[in-house]
Short mmCIF file of C-alpha atoms in Angstrom, two decimals:
data_model
loop_
_atom_site.label_atom_id
_atom_site.label_comp_id
_atom_site.label_asym_id
_atom_site.label_seq_id
_atom_site.Cartn_x
_atom_site.Cartn_y
_atom_site.Cartn_z
CA MET A 1 -51.43 -19.96 9.04
CA PRO A 2 -48.21 -18.26 7.78
CA SER A 3 -48.66 -14.85 6.19
CA ARG A 4 -48.28 -14.45 2.50
CA ARG A 5 -44.95 -12.52 3.04
CA THR A 6 -43.70 -15.46 5.03
CA VAL A 7 -44.60 -17.97 2.36
CA LEU A 8 -43.04 -15.80 -0.54
CA ALA A 9 -39.94 -15.43 1.47
CA ALA A 10 -39.70 -19.18 2.00
CA ALA A 11 -40.28 -19.74 -1.60
CA ALA A 12 -37.51 -17.47 -2.77
CA LEU A 13 -34.88 -19.79 -1.00
CA LEU A 14 -36.10 -23.02 -2.89
CA PRO A 15 -34.00 -24.21 -5.87
CA LEU A 16 -35.35 -23.50 -9.21
CA ALA A 17 -37.08 -26.49 -10.51
CA VAL A 18 -35.62 -28.12 -13.63
CA GLY A 19 -37.64 -26.93 -16.68
CA ALA A 20 -39.56 -24.30 -14.61
CA ARG A 21 -40.06 -20.98 -16.22
CA PRO A 22 -41.77 -18.62 -13.92
CA ALA A 23 -40.64 -15.21 -14.78
CA SER A 24 -37.70 -16.11 -16.91
CA ALA A 25 -36.14 -19.34 -18.26
CA ALA A 26 -34.10 -21.44 -15.82
CA PRO A 27 -30.27 -21.02 -16.23
CA LYS A 28 -28.83 -23.52 -18.72
CA THR A 29 -25.32 -22.55 -19.05
CA VAL A 30 -22.51 -21.21 -16.73
CA GLN A 31 -22.80 -17.78 -18.16
CA ASP A 32 -26.60 -17.85 -17.61
CA TYR A 33 -25.90 -18.34 -13.82
CA TYR A 34 -23.38 -15.67 -13.68
CA ASP A 35 -25.71 -13.04 -15.64
CA ARG A 36 -28.55 -14.10 -13.31
CA ALA A 37 -26.34 -13.28 -10.20
CA ALA A 38 -25.29 -9.83 -11.75
CA LYS A 39 -29.00 -9.15 -12.34
CA LEU A 40 -29.84 -9.97 -8.89
CA ALA A 41 -26.99 -7.67 -7.58
CA GLY A 42 -28.08 -4.92 -9.83
CA ASP A 43 -26.37 -1.60 -8.88
CA ASP A 44 -25.94 -2.75 -5.33
CA PRO A 45 -22.14 -2.31 -4.60
CA VAL A 46 -22.14 -4.90 -1.80
CA LEU A 47 -23.71 -7.53 -4.04
CA LYS A 48 -21.72 -6.61 -7.14
CA ALA A 49 -18.40 -6.97 -5.06
CA LEU A 50 -19.69 -10.63 -4.14
CA VAL A 51 -20.30 -11.46 -7.76
CA LYS A 52 -16.76 -10.68 -8.57
CA ALA A 53 -15.29 -12.39 -5.53
CA LEU A 54 -17.10 -15.54 -6.52
CA SER A 55 -16.00 -15.47 -10.08
CA PRO A 56 -13.47 -18.03 -11.28
CA ASP A 57 -11.13 -15.45 -12.63
CA LEU A 58 -10.85 -13.35 -9.26
CA GLN A 59 -7.49 -11.49 -9.00
CA MET A 60 -6.41 -10.77 -5.49
CA PRO A 61 -5.32 -7.17 -4.79
CA ALA A 62 -1.91 -6.15 -3.43
CA VAL A 63 -1.76 -6.23 0.26
CA GLN A 64 -1.81 -2.92 1.92
CA PRO A 65 -2.40 -1.97 5.67
CA VAL A 66 -5.82 -0.82 6.74
CA LYS A 67 -6.23 1.90 9.41
CA PRO A 68 -8.10 0.22 12.24
CA PHE A 69 -11.58 1.58 12.91
CA LYS A 70 -14.65 0.80 14.95
CA ILE A 71 -17.36 0.04 12.53
CA PHE A 72 -19.95 -0.25 15.34
CA ASP A 73 -20.23 0.85 18.88
CA ASN A 74 -18.94 -2.73 19.92
CA VAL A 75 -16.96 -3.86 16.80
CA ALA A 76 -13.40 -2.85 15.75
CA VAL A 77 -11.67 -4.05 12.56
CA VAL A 78 -7.89 -4.37 12.20
CA GLY A 79 -5.90 -5.94 9.48
CA THR A 80 -4.89 -5.37 5.79
CA THR A 81 -6.62 -5.06 2.56
CA PHE A 82 -6.34 -8.97 2.22
CA VAL A 83 -7.76 -10.09 5.65
CA GLN A 84 -9.08 -8.43 8.62
CA ALA A 85 -9.94 -9.52 12.34
CA MET A 86 -12.83 -8.33 14.21
CA ALA A 87 -12.99 -7.66 17.87
CA LEU A 88 -16.44 -7.86 19.56
CA LEU A 89 -16.26 -5.55 22.47
CA THR A 90 -18.31 -6.84 25.38
CA SER A 91 -18.68 -5.61 29.11
CA LYS A 92 -16.40 -8.37 30.26
CA GLY A 93 -13.62 -8.36 27.67
CA VAL A 94 -13.10 -9.05 23.97
CA ILE A 95 -13.95 -11.84 21.52
CA LEU A 96 -11.57 -11.68 18.52
CA ILE A 97 -12.74 -13.12 15.52
CA ASP A 98 -9.79 -14.39 13.32
CA ALA A 99 -6.17 -13.66 14.06
CA MET A 100 -4.51 -12.98 10.80
CA GLY A 101 -1.48 -14.88 9.34
CA SER A 102 1.39 -14.99 11.86
CA PRO A 103 2.66 -13.96 15.25
CA ASP A 104 4.09 -10.91 13.66
CA ASP A 105 0.66 -9.95 12.48
CA ALA A 106 -0.64 -10.18 15.97
CA ARG A 107 2.27 -8.13 17.30
CA LYS A 108 2.45 -5.50 14.70
CA ILE A 109 -1.03 -5.11 13.34
CA ILE A 110 -3.71 -6.72 15.77
CA ILE A 111 -2.41 -5.43 19.10
CA PRO A 112 -1.39 -1.86 18.07
CA GLY A 113 -4.62 -1.56 16.00
CA LEU A 114 -6.80 -2.50 18.88
CA ARG A 115 -4.93 0.17 21.05
CA ALA A 116 -5.41 2.71 18.36
CA VAL A 117 -9.18 2.46 18.76
CA GLY A 118 -9.09 2.41 22.58
CA VAL A 119 -9.32 -1.24 22.96
CA ASN A 120 -6.94 -2.89 25.63
CA PRO A 121 -5.56 -6.18 24.07
CA THR A 122 -5.17 -7.64 27.50
CA HIS A 123 -8.93 -7.87 27.55
CA ILE A 124 -9.01 -10.57 24.85
CA LYS A 125 -10.66 -13.59 26.34
CA TYR A 126 -11.26 -15.74 23.13
CA VAL A 127 -9.77 -15.77 19.62
CA VAL A 128 -12.26 -17.47 17.28
CA ALA A 129 -10.77 -18.83 14.09
CA ALA A 130 -13.59 -18.78 11.55
CA HIS A 131 -11.91 -21.51 9.51
CA GLY A 132 -8.58 -23.37 9.35
CA HIS A 133 -6.67 -21.49 6.83
CA ASP A 134 -3.48 -19.85 8.28
CA ASP A 135 -4.40 -16.36 7.30
CA HIS A 136 -7.15 -16.65 10.03
CA PHE A 137 -5.46 -18.44 12.85
CA GLY A 138 -1.70 -17.49 12.43
CA GLY A 139 -1.65 -15.00 15.38
CA ALA A 140 -3.89 -17.04 17.65
CA GLN A 141 -1.19 -18.92 19.68
CA TYR A 142 0.72 -15.65 20.32
CA LEU A 143 -2.47 -14.03 21.62
CA ALA A 144 -3.06 -17.07 23.67
CA ASP A 145 0.42 -17.27 25.22
CA THR A 146 0.55 -13.40 25.75
CA TYR A 147 -2.96 -12.72 27.24
CA GLY A 148 -4.12 -16.24 28.22
CA ALA A 149 -6.91 -16.00 25.54
CA ARG A 150 -8.58 -19.27 24.70
CA VAL A 151 -8.61 -20.33 20.99
CA MET A 152 -11.75 -21.66 19.38
CA MET A 153 -12.09 -23.50 16.12
CA HIS A 154 -14.62 -26.20 14.74
CA LYS A 155 -13.48 -29.81 15.43
CA ALA A 156 -13.18 -30.44 11.61
CA ASP A 157 -10.80 -27.63 11.15
CA TRP A 158 -8.88 -28.56 14.24
CA ASP A 159 -8.53 -31.86 12.61
CA LEU A 160 -7.58 -30.29 9.27
CA ILE A 161 -4.71 -28.41 10.79
CA ALA A 162 -3.58 -31.49 12.74
CA LYS A 163 -3.31 -33.25 9.43
CA GLU A 164 -1.62 -30.52 7.37
CA ARG A 165 0.62 -29.19 10.17
CA PRO A 166 0.83 -25.59 8.80
CA GLU A 167 3.12 -22.93 10.28
CA HIS A 168 1.80 -21.04 13.23
CA ALA A 169 -0.94 -23.39 13.82
CA PRO A 170 -2.27 -22.91 17.43
CA LYS A 171 -2.30 -25.73 19.97
CA ARG A 172 -5.62 -27.41 19.96
CA ASP A 173 -7.94 -25.79 22.52
CA LEU A 174 -11.78 -25.25 22.46
CA GLU A 175 -13.95 -26.93 19.83
CA ILE A 176 -16.96 -25.16 18.32
CA THR A 177 -20.06 -27.00 17.70
CA ASP A 178 -23.07 -26.05 15.41
CA GLY A 179 -25.56 -23.95 17.21
CA GLN A 180 -23.15 -23.39 20.19
CA LYS A 181 -23.54 -20.14 22.10
CA LEU A 182 -20.61 -18.19 23.70
CA THR A 183 -21.55 -15.53 26.21
CA LEU A 184 -19.15 -13.01 27.46
CA GLY A 185 -20.46 -10.15 29.47
CA ASP A 186 -23.41 -8.53 27.52
CA ALA A 187 -22.83 -10.32 24.23
CA THR A 188 -23.84 -13.70 23.07
CA ILE A 189 -22.44 -15.31 19.87
CA VAL A 190 -24.11 -18.08 18.06
CA PHE A 191 -21.86 -20.26 16.01
CA HIS A 192 -23.21 -21.81 12.84
CA HIS A 193 -21.27 -24.52 11.22
CA ARG A 194 -21.25 -23.60 7.46
CA PRO A 195 -18.76 -26.18 5.74
CA GLY A 196 -17.65 -25.73 2.28
CA HIS A 197 -14.72 -23.24 2.37
CA THR A 198 -13.19 -25.62 4.71
CA PRO A 199 -14.87 -28.57 6.57
CA GLY A 200 -15.07 -26.75 9.64
CA THR A 201 -15.84 -23.17 8.56
CA VAL A 202 -18.24 -21.36 10.98
CA SER A 203 -20.22 -18.17 10.50
CA PRO A 204 -20.99 -16.51 13.79
CA VAL A 205 -24.18 -14.46 14.40
CA PHE A 206 -23.99 -11.84 17.09
CA PRO A 207 -25.36 -8.54 18.30
CA VAL A 208 -23.96 -5.14 17.25
CA ARG A 209 -24.98 -1.72 18.27
CA TRP A 210 -24.73 1.41 16.12
CA LYS A 211 -25.42 4.69 17.97
CA GLY A 212 -26.88 2.72 20.89
CA ARG A 213 -29.46 0.73 18.77
CA ARG A 214 -29.08 -2.98 18.42
CA HIS A 215 -28.74 -5.04 15.24
CA THR A 216 -27.88 -8.48 14.32
CA ALA A 217 -24.84 -9.47 12.53
CA ILE A 218 -23.44 -12.44 10.65
CA LEU A 219 -19.72 -12.77 9.75
CA TRP A 220 -19.50 -15.05 6.70
CA GLY A 221 -16.58 -17.26 7.72
CA GLY A 222 -15.29 -18.27 4.33
CA THR A 223 -16.17 -16.95 0.94
CA ASN A 224 -13.82 -18.33 -1.75
CA PRO A 225 -15.37 -21.51 -3.45
CA PRO A 226 -13.33 -24.60 -2.79
CA ALA A 227 -11.39 -26.66 -5.20
CA THR A 228 -13.51 -29.81 -5.60
CA THR A 229 -17.20 -30.13 -6.87
CA ALA A 230 -18.26 -32.03 -3.81
CA ALA A 231 -16.95 -29.25 -1.62
CA LYS A 232 -18.75 -26.66 -3.73
CA ARG A 233 -21.96 -28.60 -3.20
CA THR A 234 -21.28 -28.62 0.59
CA TYR A 235 -20.91 -24.96 0.34
CA LEU A 236 -24.17 -24.55 -1.55
CA SER A 237 -26.03 -26.34 0.91
CA SER A 238 -24.50 -24.22 3.68
CA VAL A 239 -25.56 -21.11 1.89
CA ARG A 240 -29.14 -22.14 1.56
CA THR A 241 -29.29 -23.34 5.27
CA ALA A 242 -27.71 -20.04 6.27
CA ALA A 243 -30.21 -17.97 4.61
CA VAL A 244 -33.20 -19.75 6.42
CA ALA A 245 -31.34 -19.22 9.72
CA MET A 246 -30.46 -15.58 9.10
CA ARG A 247 -34.08 -14.79 8.29
CA LYS A 248 -35.26 -16.57 11.59
CA ALA A 249 -32.59 -14.43 13.53
CA GLY A 250 -33.43 -11.21 11.88
CA VAL A 251 -29.98 -10.65 10.46
CA ASP A 252 -29.62 -7.11 9.11
CA VAL A 253 -25.88 -6.58 9.05
CA GLU A 254 -23.39 -8.48 6.94
CA LEU A 255 -19.57 -8.69 7.69
CA ASN A 256 -16.82 -10.67 6.09
CA ASN A 257 -13.18 -11.37 7.14
CA HIS A 258 -12.15 -10.50 3.71
CA GLY A 259 -13.48 -7.07 3.21
CA GLY A 260 -12.62 -6.94 -0.48
CA ALA A 261 -15.19 -9.62 -1.15
CA ASP A 262 -18.17 -7.74 0.01
CA TYR A 263 -17.24 -3.99 -0.43
CA GLY A 264 -16.37 -4.05 3.27
CA LEU A 265 -13.12 -2.00 2.82
CA THR A 266 -14.90 0.78 1.16
CA ARG A 267 -17.70 0.70 3.67
CA ILE A 268 -15.01 1.09 6.42
CA GLU A 269 -13.60 4.14 4.60
CA GLN A 270 -17.21 5.64 4.19
CA LEU A 271 -17.66 5.38 7.91
CA ARG A 272 -14.10 6.93 8.57
CA ALA A 273 -15.29 9.83 6.29
CA GLY A 274 -18.23 10.51 8.42
CA ALA A 275 -21.20 8.60 6.95
CA THR A 276 -24.32 9.10 9.08
CA LYS A 277 -25.90 5.75 8.12
CA ASN A 278 -23.86 2.70 8.67
CA PRO A 279 -23.28 0.96 5.30
CA PHE A 280 -22.76 -2.49 7.08
CA ILE A 281 -26.42 -2.35 8.10
CA ILE A 282 -28.01 -3.47 4.95
CA GLY A 283 -31.36 -4.88 6.20
CA PRO A 284 -32.90 -8.29 6.24
CA ALA A 285 -33.92 -8.10 2.56
CA ARG A 286 -30.60 -7.27 1.37
CA THR A 287 -28.89 -9.96 3.52
CA GLN A 288 -31.32 -12.55 1.84
CA ARG A 289 -30.51 -11.21 -1.63
CA PHE A 290 -26.75 -11.35 -0.67
CA MET A 291 -27.18 -15.27 0.05
CA LYS A 292 -29.27 -15.82 -3.19
CA VAL A 293 -26.41 -14.07 -5.22
CA MET A 294 -24.02 -16.42 -3.59
CA GLU A 295 -26.15 -19.45 -4.21
CA THR A 296 -26.41 -18.45 -7.79
CA MET A 297 -22.81 -17.92 -8.47
CA LEU A 298 -22.01 -21.34 -6.73
CA ARG A 299 -24.46 -23.02 -8.93
CA GLY A 300 -22.67 -21.67 -12.03
CA ARG A 301 -19.24 -22.75 -10.47
CA ILE A 302 -20.65 -26.22 -9.95
CA LEU A 303 -21.79 -26.44 -13.53
CA GLN A 304 -18.56 -25.29 -14.78
CA ASP A 305 -16.73 -27.92 -12.78
CA GLN A 306 -19.30 -30.49 -14.49
CA GLN A 307 -18.49 -29.21 -17.81
CA LYS A 308 -14.60 -29.38 -17.40
CA ALA A 309 -15.06 -32.96 -16.00
CA ALA A 310 -17.18 -33.93 -19.15
CA SER A 311 -14.33 -32.45 -21.38
CA GLY A 312 -11.59 -34.14 -19.62
CA ARG A 313 -10.11 -30.88 -18.22
CA SER A 314 -9.02 -30.76 -14.62
CA THR A 315 -10.42 -28.38 -12.02
CA PRO A 316 -7.90 -25.90 -10.90
CA THR A 317 -6.67 -26.20 -7.34
CA CYS A 318 -7.79 -23.62 -4.67
CA CYS A 319 -5.55 -21.07 -2.97
#
């Protein structure tokens, strides 16, 4: 028989029933959803940043370089304030998650950034594109050509870039499938297909170490809500499915390839300044609350779409 804690944790992931009024009234308006998300976030800077990132009036900051840094014993971050690439360091080489926007980004940011934190870029064995937008795959082909790395992306997003033919698209290589495992040396990544941001967005789960102690991380592969209501519904389903999988895997570390969306940029600087506790280790309960905040904001965005459609106004296109 499941424990009371297990039952309560599962119940927390269920959608609010229409008309149900347990502790407080079910949200009725768009602002109700946004207010509920803000209440869930409380004074948690990670969750507050997520609320802001999922708000419809989000303004992107100016792009500035980020000094590379190892945020875990086996994870290095390189990039800019807009987008980052993460290198998972294993005993047999490097798995690079995302490759920024262009060959120039690979030459001028990724490669020297890895070298600056003591990582040899010739050891890159795989480049994983978390989704098929050019700010995540633009440097992949250069890295493949230079170091012989294999490029990985979900089939749906290989198909997406084949259709859209964006600049700097990599040559079609390895296809990621839901639940697929990639083992390199002493590390195994599990790829979870979480469509919504794009049809082929993946959110990998993998082991990280902090001062020798093992933790389990998820890198959320695509944060910004998509343009259409149907895609937002797909995204919502992915969030709810991910929350269950994360609980089963014991995920206690949350990462994002856009560090402005989850207070990640500030957390990097906290570590650089000498923080003794790793602020990316937020614990299982906070990772679940992170997903609940995301779910609640998406429900508000979907309701906003429905209201616009009912009034005859169009939904703005996504970036």
